[in-house]
Structure formats: C-alpha cells, structure tokens
XYZ file of C-alpha atoms in Angstrom:
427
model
C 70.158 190.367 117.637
C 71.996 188.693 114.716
C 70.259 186.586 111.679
C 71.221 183.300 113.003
C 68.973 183.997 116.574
C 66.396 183.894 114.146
C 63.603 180.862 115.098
C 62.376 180.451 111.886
C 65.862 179.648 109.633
C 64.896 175.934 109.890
C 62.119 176.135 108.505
C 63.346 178.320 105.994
C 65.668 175.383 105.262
C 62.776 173.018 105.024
C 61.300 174.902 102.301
C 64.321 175.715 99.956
C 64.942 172.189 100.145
C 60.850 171.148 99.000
C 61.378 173.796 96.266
C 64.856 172.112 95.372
C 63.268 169.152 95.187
C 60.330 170.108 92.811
C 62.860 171.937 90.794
C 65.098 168.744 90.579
C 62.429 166.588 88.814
C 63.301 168.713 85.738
C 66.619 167.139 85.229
C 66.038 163.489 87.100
C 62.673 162.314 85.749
C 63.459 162.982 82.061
C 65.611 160.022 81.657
C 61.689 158.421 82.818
C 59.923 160.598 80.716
C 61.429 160.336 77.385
C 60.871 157.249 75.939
C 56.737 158.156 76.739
C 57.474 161.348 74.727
C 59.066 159.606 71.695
C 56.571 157.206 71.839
C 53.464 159.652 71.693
C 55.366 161.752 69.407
C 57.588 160.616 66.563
C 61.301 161.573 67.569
C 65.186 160.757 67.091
C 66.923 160.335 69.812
C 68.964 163.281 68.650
C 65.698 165.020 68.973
C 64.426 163.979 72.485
C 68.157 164.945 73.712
C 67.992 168.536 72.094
C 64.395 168.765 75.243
C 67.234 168.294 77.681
C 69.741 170.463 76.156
C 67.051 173.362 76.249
C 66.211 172.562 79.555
C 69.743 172.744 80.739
C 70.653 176.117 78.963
C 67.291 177.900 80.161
C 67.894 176.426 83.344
C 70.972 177.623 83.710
C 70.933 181.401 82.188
C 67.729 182.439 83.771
C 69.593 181.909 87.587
C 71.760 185.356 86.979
C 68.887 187.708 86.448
C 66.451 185.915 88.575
C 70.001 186.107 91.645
C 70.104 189.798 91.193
C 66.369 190.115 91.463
C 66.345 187.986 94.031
C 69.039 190.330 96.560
C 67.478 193.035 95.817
C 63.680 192.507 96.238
C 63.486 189.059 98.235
C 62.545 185.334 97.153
C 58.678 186.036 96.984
C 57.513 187.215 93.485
C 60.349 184.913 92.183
C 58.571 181.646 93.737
C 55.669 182.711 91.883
C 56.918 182.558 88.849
C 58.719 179.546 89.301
C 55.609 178.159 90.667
C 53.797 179.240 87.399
C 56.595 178.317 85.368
C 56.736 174.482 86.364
C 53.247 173.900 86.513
C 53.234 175.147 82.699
C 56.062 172.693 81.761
C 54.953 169.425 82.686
C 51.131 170.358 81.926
C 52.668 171.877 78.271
C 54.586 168.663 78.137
C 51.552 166.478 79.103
C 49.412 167.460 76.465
C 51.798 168.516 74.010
C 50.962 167.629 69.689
C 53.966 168.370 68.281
C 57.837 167.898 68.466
C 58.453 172.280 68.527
C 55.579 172.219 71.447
C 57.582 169.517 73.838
C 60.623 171.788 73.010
C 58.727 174.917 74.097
C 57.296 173.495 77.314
C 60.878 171.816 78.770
C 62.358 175.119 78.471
C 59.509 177.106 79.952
C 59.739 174.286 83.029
C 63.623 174.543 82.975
C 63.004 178.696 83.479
C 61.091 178.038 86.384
C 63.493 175.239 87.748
C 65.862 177.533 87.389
C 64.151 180.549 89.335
C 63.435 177.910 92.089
C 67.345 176.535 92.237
C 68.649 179.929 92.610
C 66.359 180.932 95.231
C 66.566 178.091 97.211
C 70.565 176.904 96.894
C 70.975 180.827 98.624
C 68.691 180.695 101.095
C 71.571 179.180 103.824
C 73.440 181.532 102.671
C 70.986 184.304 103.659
C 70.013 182.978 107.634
C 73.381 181.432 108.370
C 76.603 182.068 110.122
C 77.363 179.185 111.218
C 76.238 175.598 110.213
C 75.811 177.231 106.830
C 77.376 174.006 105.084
C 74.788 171.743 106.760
C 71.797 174.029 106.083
C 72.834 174.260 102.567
C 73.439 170.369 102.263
C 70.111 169.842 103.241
C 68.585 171.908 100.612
C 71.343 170.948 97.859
C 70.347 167.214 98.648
C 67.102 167.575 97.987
C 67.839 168.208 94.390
C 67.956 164.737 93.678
C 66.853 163.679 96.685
C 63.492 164.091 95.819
C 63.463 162.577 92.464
C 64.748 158.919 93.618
C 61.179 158.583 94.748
C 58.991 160.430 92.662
C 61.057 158.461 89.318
C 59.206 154.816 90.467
C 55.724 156.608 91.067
C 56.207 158.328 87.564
C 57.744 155.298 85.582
C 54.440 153.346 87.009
C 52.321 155.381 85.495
C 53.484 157.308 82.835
C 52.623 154.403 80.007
C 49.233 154.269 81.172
C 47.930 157.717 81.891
C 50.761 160.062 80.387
C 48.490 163.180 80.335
C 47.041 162.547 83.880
C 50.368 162.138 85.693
C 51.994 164.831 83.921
C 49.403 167.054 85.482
C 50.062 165.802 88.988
C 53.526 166.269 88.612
C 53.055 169.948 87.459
C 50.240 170.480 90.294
C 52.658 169.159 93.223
C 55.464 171.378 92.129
C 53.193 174.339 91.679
C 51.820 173.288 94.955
C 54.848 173.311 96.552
C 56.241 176.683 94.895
C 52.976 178.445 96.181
C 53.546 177.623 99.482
C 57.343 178.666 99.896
C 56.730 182.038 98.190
C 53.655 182.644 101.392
C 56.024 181.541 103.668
C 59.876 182.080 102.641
C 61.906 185.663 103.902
C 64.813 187.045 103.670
C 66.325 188.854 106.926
C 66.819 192.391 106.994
C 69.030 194.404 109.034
C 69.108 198.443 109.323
C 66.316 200.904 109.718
C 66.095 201.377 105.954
C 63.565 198.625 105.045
C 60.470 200.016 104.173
C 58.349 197.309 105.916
C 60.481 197.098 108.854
C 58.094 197.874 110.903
C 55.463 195.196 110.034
C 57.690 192.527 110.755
C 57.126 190.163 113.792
C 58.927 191.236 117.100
C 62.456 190.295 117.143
C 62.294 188.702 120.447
C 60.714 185.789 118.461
C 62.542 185.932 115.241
C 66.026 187.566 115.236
C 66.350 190.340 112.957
C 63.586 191.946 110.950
C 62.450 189.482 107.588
C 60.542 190.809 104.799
C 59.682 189.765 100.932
C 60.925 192.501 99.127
C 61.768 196.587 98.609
C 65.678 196.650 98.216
C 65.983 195.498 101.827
C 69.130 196.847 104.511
C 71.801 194.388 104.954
C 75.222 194.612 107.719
C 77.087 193.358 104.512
C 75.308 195.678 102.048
C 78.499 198.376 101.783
C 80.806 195.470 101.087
C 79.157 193.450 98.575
C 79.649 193.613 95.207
C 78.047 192.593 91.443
C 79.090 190.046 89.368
C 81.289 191.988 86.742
C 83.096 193.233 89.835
C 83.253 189.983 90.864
C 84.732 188.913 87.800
C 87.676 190.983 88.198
C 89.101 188.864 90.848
C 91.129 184.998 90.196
C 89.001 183.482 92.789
C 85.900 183.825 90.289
C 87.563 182.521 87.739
C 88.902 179.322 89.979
C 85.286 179.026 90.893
C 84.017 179.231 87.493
C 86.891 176.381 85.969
C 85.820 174.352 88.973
C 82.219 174.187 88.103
C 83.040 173.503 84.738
C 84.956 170.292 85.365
C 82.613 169.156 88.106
C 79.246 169.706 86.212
C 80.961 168.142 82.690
C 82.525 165.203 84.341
C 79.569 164.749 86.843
C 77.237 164.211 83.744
C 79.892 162.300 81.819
C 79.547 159.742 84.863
C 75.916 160.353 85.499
C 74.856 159.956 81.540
C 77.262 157.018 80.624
C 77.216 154.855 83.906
C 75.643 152.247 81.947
C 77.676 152.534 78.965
C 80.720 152.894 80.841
C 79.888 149.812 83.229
C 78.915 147.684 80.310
C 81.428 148.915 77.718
C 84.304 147.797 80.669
C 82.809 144.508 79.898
C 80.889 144.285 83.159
C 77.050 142.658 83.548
C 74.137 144.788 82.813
C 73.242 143.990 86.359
C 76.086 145.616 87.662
C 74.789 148.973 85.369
C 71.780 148.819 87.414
C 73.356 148.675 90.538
C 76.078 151.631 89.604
C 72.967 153.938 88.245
C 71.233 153.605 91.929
C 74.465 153.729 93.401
C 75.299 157.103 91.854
C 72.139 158.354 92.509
C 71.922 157.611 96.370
C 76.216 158.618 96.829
C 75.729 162.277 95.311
C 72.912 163.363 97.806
C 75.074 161.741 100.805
C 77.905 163.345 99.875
C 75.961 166.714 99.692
C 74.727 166.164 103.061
C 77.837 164.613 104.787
C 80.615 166.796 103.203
C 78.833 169.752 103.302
C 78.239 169.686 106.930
C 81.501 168.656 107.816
C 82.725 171.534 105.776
C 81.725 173.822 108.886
C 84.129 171.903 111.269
C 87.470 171.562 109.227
C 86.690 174.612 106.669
C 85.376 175.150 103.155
C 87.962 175.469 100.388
C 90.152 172.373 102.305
C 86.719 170.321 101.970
C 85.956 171.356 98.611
C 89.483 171.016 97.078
C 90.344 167.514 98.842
C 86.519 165.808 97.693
C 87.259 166.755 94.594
C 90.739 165.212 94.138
C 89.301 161.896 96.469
C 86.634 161.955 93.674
C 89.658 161.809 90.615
C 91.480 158.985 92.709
C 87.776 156.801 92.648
C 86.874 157.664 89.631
C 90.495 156.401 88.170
C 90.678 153.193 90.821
C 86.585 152.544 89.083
C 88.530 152.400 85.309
C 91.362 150.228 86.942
C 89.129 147.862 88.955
C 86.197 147.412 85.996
C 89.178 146.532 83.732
C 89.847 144.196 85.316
C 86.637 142.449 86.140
C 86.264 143.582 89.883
C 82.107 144.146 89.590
C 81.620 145.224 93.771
C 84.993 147.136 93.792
C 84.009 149.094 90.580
C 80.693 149.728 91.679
C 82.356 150.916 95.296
C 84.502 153.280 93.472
C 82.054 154.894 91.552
C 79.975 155.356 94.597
C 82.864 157.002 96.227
C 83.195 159.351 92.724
C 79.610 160.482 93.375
C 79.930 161.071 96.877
C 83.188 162.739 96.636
C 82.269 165.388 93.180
C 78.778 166.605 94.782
C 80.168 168.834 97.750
C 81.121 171.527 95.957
C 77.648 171.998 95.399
C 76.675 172.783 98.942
C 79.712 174.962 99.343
C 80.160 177.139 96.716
C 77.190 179.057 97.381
C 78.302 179.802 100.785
C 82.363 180.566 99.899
C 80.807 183.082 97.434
C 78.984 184.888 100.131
C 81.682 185.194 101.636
C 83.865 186.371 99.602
C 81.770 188.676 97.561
C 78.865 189.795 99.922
C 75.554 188.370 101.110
C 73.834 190.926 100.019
C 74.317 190.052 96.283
C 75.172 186.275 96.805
C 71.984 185.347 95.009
C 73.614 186.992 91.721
C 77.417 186.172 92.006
C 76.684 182.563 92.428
C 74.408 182.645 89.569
C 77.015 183.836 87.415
C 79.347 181.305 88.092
C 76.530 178.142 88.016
C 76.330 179.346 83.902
C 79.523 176.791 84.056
C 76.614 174.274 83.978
C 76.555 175.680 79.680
C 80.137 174.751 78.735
C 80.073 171.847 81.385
C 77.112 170.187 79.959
C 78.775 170.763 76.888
C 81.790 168.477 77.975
C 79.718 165.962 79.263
C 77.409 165.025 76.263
C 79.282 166.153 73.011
C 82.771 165.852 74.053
C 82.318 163.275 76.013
C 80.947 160.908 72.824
C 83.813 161.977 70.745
C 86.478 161.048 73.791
C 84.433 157.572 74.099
C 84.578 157.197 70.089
C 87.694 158.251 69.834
C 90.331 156.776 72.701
C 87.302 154.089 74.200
C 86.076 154.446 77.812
C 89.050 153.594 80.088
C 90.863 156.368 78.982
C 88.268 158.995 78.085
C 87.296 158.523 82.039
C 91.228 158.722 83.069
C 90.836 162.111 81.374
C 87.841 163.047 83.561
C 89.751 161.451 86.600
C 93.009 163.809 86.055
C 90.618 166.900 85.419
C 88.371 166.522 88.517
C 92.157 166.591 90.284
C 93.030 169.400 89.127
C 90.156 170.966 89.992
C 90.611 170.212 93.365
C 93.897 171.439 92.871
C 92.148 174.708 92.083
C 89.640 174.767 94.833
C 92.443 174.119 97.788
C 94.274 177.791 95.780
C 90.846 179.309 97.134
C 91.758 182.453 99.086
C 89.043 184.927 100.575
C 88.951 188.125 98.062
C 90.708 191.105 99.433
C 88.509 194.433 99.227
C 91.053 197.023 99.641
C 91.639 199.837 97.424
C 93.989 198.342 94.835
C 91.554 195.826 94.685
C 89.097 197.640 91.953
C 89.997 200.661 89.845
C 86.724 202.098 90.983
C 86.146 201.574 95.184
C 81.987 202.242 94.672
C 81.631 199.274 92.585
C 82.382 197.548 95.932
C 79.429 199.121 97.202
C-alpha cells in the first residue's frame, strides 16, 4: 500500500504547520520585540539589527545538517532540540543583562527555528504524492500565519511584563515542539527498517512509519546528496531563484513603510500596506501552492514570480503618482504572487533529487536566505540612498522577472549515466 493511503498524513500536516508556526515567531515578532529590548538594554539600532542578522544566518545554516540528519534518522530527536532550542531563546532573551547575552540567545532560538523549519517545510514532501502543493501550503502558511496573531497578544504585553511574556512565548513553542516530536513519523518502505515490525498495521496507516534508524525508502537507490546535487543547472536555477525571492521579499517586507511614505503617500496608507503584506504572503502560499498540483509546479512557480515583478513595478508607478488603494492593491498582489515558491520548491526538489534526502537538498539551497538577506538590508539601503525608492524597487521588479524567467527553464534532473562521473553518488 503506498505512503499516500496512509490515515495519518493530515495530521502529520497539522503538526508541521504548529511547529512552522512556533518557528515563525522568530522572524515576525522581532519587529514587536525590539524596541522592549533597546529599551531594557542600551542599544543602536545598528545593534538591535545585528540580533536579527544572527538570527537569520543561524537560522539558515543549521537547516543543511539538521536536513541530512533528518533523512536519515527521522524528524524525532530533531524536534527535541528545536523544542529545547526555542524555549532557551526567548527565556535567554527574557531575562537577558547584557547586549552579547541578547545576541547569544536570538541565535540559539534562530538554531532551533531553524531545526523546526526544515523538519516541518519537508514533511509534505515525505507523505505526499499527490496534493503535495496543498499539504505543503498549509504548513508553509503557517510560518507567518501564526505570528499575525500572536504579534497583538505580545505587543500588549511586552511593555508591562517583558520577562513574564517572554517566558510564555518560549513555553508555547517548547510546548508545541514536544508534542510534534511524540507524535510526527516519517514513512518507511522495504523490509530493512529495523523497527518495522513495531509499527501499527498497515491496514490502518499505509506503509510502515517510524522515528528513526536510517529507514528503507522506494526512492532510496535514486536519491542523491547535495554536492551531487550541485552538479546539476537545475540547483543552481533553484539556488539564484531563492536568492532574488528571499532579498527582494525582505526589501518589500522591511521597507513597506519607508517605501509607502518615501512615494509621498500617508502614514496611514503604511499601515494598511504592512497588514496587507502580511495577510497576501500566507494566501498566496496557500492558494498558489495548491493550485500548483492542478496546472504543474515549475509553470506556477515561474509565472507568480514574474506576476509578482509586474505588481511590484505597477505599486512604484501607481504610488508615484498618488494612487493610495491602487498602490496598496499592487503590493498585495507582490506578496501574494513572490510567496509560492516557498511551498513548491521543497516538493520540485524531491522530485528531482530524491525523497529520501529531500530534507538535505532543500536545505542547501534555503542557505540563499544568507546572500538574499544580504540584498535586502545592506544593498537594499545603498540602492534607496543611492538612485531613491522608485527605482531601487524597479530593480527588484525586473529581478523577481527574471527569476521567474528562471523557474519556468525548470526541467526534472536526468539520472542517467553521463549524468555524474561517478553513478554511486546517485545512490
């Protein structure tokens, strides 16, 4: 019986998307918590943006080891940790003395965010065959999803009782992280698995699901690593992609209310672009990425991606002109449009690399989030400084374009023997 028989893959869903979401806080409640921070602890703003930075990169380089633990010994021990790991940031943070100590406790939340991501974003990609782009929608959603109502609960209380909520935000996600890693699986196909025969009857659940010991997998003999992986143009196209989309998503997230204001627009307008953005990226996630599964994934990817370029270039043109609702309907479009690829990628490389080591390969290429990141807070200021906002944001219109240019190139990776100098690493 195959993996997708399997009764239990929805609620699998369910809780990749809760550990999403307590992962997600990380990088959407900052913007709430910071000003506490600087005010219980002397800081620059250079200085509270350097916690964010840290978060980002330990966030992002702890996904590749924690992927290719992850295929190889299931999602349980991993949830731990992450579990663990973001309980100790936001308590570290809560009671933090010092300036070095707040540094220390972001990243060691951002390690366990990151732990959590990667083990969740995958998890579609483990139970499905089909409606894979809606599963992993769900859970991709969920990223930010969660935050838009846990930011007015925390920006309520955080002035009064900074210690006390941080606490209750680092208890809920722990919470939460426990009780994936008792319940979460990965399937597991083929007489090889060690605890294959302690698993529940496959009349109930499909194929065979345990937690760890290098489990047996139909796609096992096909699936490869990432340096093998990196061999092949398609990574590379995936890679580029994710840097555009990840540099000019922040540029748009982090300056929508510079941008709105500095196009001479109200600041009530900025307020209604920041909730805007906020609400359009998780619908688009959700929409997109399910209708990915009907008309296919590299034509959905590639085409949001160059509808997100034409709104994000009709938002410069209309704001410019003093069109508040249009601009603020184009930049909703932007959001909803850019946040697809999200959803998808993790499922395309799958595909075209393996299941059985999709947990690593994806990993790899989500480090684009460094360089990205990069583009969207440092180069972004000297673009804005340097040329002024309409045309630093035509730039990010004509990249995100061609970016979709490069996801509609996508092209499944051919696993022949000219393919790799050395056929085992395909293994």
């Amino acid at each position: 019986m195959s993996r997708k028989r399997s009764t239990r893959r929805w609620l699998f869903v369910a809780l990749g998307a809760a550990v999403m979401g307590g992962a997600g806080t990380y990088q959407f409640v900052w913007s709430s918590l910071s000003a506490a921070v600087g005010a219980r602890i002397p800081a620059s703003q250079t200085a509270l943006g350097t916690v964010f930075t840290l978060f980002v990169v330990a966030q992002t380089l702890v996904q590749l080891p924690a992927g290719s633990i992850r295929d190889r010994y299931g999602p349980r021990k991993l949830l731990f940790a992450a579990a663990a790991l973001m309980f100790a940031g936001y308590a570290g943070l809560g009671v933090a003395p010092t300036l070095p100590v707040v540094y220390a406790s972001y990243a060691i939340g951002g390690l366990g965010a990151g732990i959590a991501y990667t083990v969740a974003v995958n998890t579609p990609v483990k139970w499905f065959d089909e409606y894979r782009g809606l599963a992993t929608g769900i859970v991709s959603m969920a990223y930010g999803g969660v935050s838009f109502v846990v930011i007015p609960l925390v920006r309520g209380a955080i002035d009064a009782a900074f210690t006390r909520t941080l606490l209750l935000l680092g208890v809920a996600v722990g919470i939460v992280g426990l009780f994936a890693a008792g319940l979460l699986r990965d399937p597991s196909v083929g007489p090889s698995s060690p605890e294959s025969s302690t698993t529940t009857d496959s009349s109930e659940t499909g194929p065979s699901e345990t937690d760890g010991s290098l489990r047996g997998s139909d796609d096992a003999d096909d699936a490869v690593g990432w340096r093998t992986a990196a061999r092949t143009w398609q990574f590379w196209v995936f890679y580029g992609v994710m840097v555009v989309v990840n540099g000019v998503g922040l540029m748009l997230i982090g300056q929508s209310v510079g941008f709105t204001t500095g196009l001479g627009l109200s600041p009530a307008t900025a307020t209604t672009v920041a909730s805007i953005i906020a609400l359009a990226d998780g619908g688009g996630l959700l929409v997109l990425a399910g209708l990915s599964d009907r008309i296919g994934e590299e034509r959905t990817a590639g085409a949001s991606l160059v509808l997100c370029g034409v709104a994000l270039a009709g938002a410069v043109a209309s704001g410019a002109r003093g069109y508040a609702s249009l601009f603020v309907a184009f930049v909703g479009a932007a959001a909803f449009f850019r946040s697809p690829v999200f959803a998808i990628f993790p499922s395309l490389v799958g595909r075209y690399y393996g299941e059985a080591r999709s947990s690593e390969n994806y990993a790899a290429i989500y480090t684009a989030k460094v360089p990205g990141g990069v583009f969207g807070g440092t180069v972004t200021g000297v673009l804005i400084a340097t040329v002024g906002w309409s045309t630093a944001f035509y730039i990010g219109a004509v990249l995100v374009v061609g970016a979709g240019i490069g996801a509609l190139s996508l092209r499944p990776v051919q696993t022949d023997a000219s393919a790799t100098s050395d056929a085992s690493e395909w293994t």
